[in-house]
CSV table of C-alpha atoms in Angstrom, one decimal:
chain,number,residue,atom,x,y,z
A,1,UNK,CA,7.3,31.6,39.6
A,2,UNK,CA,6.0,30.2,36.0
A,3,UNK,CA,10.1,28.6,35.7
A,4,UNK,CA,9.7,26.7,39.3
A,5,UNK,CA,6.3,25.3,38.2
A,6,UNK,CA,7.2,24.6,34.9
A,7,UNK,CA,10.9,22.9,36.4
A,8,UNK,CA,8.6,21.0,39.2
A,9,UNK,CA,5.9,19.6,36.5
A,10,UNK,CA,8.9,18.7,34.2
A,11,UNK,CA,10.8,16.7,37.2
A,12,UNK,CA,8.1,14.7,37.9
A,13,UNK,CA,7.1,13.6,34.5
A,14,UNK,CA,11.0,12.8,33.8
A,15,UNK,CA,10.9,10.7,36.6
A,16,UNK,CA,7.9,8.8,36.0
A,17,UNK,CA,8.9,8.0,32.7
A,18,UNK,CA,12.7,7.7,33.5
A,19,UNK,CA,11.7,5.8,36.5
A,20,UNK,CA,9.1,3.3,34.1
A,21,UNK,CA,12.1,2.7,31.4
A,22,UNK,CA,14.5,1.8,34.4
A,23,UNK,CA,12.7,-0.8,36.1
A,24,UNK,CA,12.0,-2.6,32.8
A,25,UNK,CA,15.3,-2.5,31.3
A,26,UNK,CA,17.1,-4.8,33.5
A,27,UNK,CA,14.3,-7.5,32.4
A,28,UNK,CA,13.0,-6.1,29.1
A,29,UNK,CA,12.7,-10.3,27.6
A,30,UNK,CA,10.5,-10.7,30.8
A,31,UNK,CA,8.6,-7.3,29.9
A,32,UNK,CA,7.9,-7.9,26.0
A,33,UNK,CA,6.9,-11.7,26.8
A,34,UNK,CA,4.4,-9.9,29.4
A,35,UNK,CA,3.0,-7.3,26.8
A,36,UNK,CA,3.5,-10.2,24.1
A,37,UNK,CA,1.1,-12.1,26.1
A,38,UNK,CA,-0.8,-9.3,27.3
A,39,UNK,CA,-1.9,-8.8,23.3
A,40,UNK,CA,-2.1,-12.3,22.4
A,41,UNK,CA,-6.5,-12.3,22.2
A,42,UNK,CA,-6.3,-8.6,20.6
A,43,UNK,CA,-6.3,-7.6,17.1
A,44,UNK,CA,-2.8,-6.1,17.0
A,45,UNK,CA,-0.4,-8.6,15.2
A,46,UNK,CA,2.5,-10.3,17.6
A,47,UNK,CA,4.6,-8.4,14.6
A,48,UNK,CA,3.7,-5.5,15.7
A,49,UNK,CA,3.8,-5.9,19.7
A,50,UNK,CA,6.7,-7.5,20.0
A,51,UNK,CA,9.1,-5.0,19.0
A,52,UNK,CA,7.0,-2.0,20.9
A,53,UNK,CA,7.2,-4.0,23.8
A,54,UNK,CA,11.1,-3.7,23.1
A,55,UNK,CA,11.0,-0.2,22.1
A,56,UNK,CA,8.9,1.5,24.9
A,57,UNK,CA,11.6,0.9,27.8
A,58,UNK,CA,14.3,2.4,25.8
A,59,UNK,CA,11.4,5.5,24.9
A,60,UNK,CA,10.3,5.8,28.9
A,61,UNK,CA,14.1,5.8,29.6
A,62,UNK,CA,15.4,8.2,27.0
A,63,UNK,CA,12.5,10.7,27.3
A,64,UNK,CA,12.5,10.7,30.8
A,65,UNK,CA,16.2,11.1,31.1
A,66,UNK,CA,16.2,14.4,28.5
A,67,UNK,CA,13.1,15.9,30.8
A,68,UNK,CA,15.0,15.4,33.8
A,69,UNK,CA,17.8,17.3,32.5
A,70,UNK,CA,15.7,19.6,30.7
A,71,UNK,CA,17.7,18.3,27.4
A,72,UNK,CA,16.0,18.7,24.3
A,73,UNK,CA,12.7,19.4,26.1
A,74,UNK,CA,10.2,20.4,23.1
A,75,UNK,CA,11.1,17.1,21.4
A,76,UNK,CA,11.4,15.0,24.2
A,77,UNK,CA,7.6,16.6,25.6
A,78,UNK,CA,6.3,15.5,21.6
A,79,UNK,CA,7.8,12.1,21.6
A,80,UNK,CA,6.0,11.4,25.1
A,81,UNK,CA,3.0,12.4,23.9
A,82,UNK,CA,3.0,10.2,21.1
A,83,UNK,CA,4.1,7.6,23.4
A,84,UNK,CA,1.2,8.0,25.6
A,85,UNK,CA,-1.4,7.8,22.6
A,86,UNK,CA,0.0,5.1,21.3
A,87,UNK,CA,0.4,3.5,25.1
A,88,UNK,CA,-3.5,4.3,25.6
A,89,UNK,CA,-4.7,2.6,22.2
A,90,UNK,CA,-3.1,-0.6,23.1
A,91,UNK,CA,-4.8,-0.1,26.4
A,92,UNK,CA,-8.1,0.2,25.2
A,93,UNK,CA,-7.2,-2.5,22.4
A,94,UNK,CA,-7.3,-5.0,25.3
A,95,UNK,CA,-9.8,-3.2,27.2
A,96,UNK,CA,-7.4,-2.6,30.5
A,97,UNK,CA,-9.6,0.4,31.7
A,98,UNK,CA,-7.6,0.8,34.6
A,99,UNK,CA,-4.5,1.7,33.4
A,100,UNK,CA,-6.1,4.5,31.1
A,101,UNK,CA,-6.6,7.5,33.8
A,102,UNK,CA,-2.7,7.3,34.5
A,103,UNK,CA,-2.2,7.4,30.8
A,104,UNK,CA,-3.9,10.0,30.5
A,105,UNK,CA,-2.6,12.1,32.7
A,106,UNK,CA,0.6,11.7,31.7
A,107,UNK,CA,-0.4,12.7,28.4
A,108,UNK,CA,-2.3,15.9,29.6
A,109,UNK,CA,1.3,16.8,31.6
A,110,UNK,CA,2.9,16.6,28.4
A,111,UNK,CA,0.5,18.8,26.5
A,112,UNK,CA,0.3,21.0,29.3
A,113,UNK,CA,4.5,21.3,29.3
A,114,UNK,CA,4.5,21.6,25.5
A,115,UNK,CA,1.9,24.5,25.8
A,116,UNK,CA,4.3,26.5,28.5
A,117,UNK,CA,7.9,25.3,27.4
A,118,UNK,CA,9.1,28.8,27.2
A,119,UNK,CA,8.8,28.4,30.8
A,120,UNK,CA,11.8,25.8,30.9
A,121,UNK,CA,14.0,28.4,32.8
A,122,UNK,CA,16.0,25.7,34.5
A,123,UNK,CA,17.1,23.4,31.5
A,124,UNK,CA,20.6,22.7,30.1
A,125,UNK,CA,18.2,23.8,26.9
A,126,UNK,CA,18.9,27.2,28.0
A,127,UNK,CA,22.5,26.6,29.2
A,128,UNK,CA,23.2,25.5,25.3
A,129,UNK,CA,21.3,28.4,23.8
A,130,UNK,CA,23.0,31.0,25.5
A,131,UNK,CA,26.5,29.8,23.9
């Protein structure tokens, strides 16, 4: 029972995550001129924004990909994480309080999955580990 939580929790982070990255790919100038922008009156250098707004699509898709597959899970789980922090101090750097209780909770699912990942039953992890 733990594996089919565990594989159901895990699906639906990947595909948040795989599903943000995919949608902004596809237009990632439009995206980082919108994040660009979004920054412009905060203290957070254009040298600094600019290339996460460039960066984070790529992230969303690669992490959610490797969740969804269950690929590399314990890294993939720490790098989202760290996305989410660092999505959530932006957030609160230009004081866009809405967006923060869906950051969050996508950071508590990762902590959560980290804290139970030898629950990843269903994972090409554990196709990989048994050869």
């Amino acid at each position: 029972m733990h594996t089919t939580v565990f594989l159901l929790l895990r699906l639906a982070l990947g595909a948040s995550m795989f599903g943000h990255g995919l949608v902004r790919l596809p237009k990632l100038r439009a995206f980082s001129a919108w994040m660009t922008g979004s920054f412009e009156r905060s203290m957070l250098p254009k040298s600094l924004v600019e290339p996460f707004s460039y960066a984070l699509p790529v992230a969303e898709f690669a992490i959610g990909l490797l969740l969804l597959l269950g690929l590399f899970t314990r890294p993939a789980l720490v790098a989202g994480g760290f996305t989410m922090a660092l999505l959530i101090l932006g957030t609160s750097l230009i004081e866009n309080w809405e967006a923060i209780p869906s950051q969050l909770i996508h950071a508590a699912l990762f902590a959560l999955l980290l804290q139970f990942v030898q629950y990843n039953g269903w994972a090409l992890d554990q196709l990989i580990q048994k050869h």
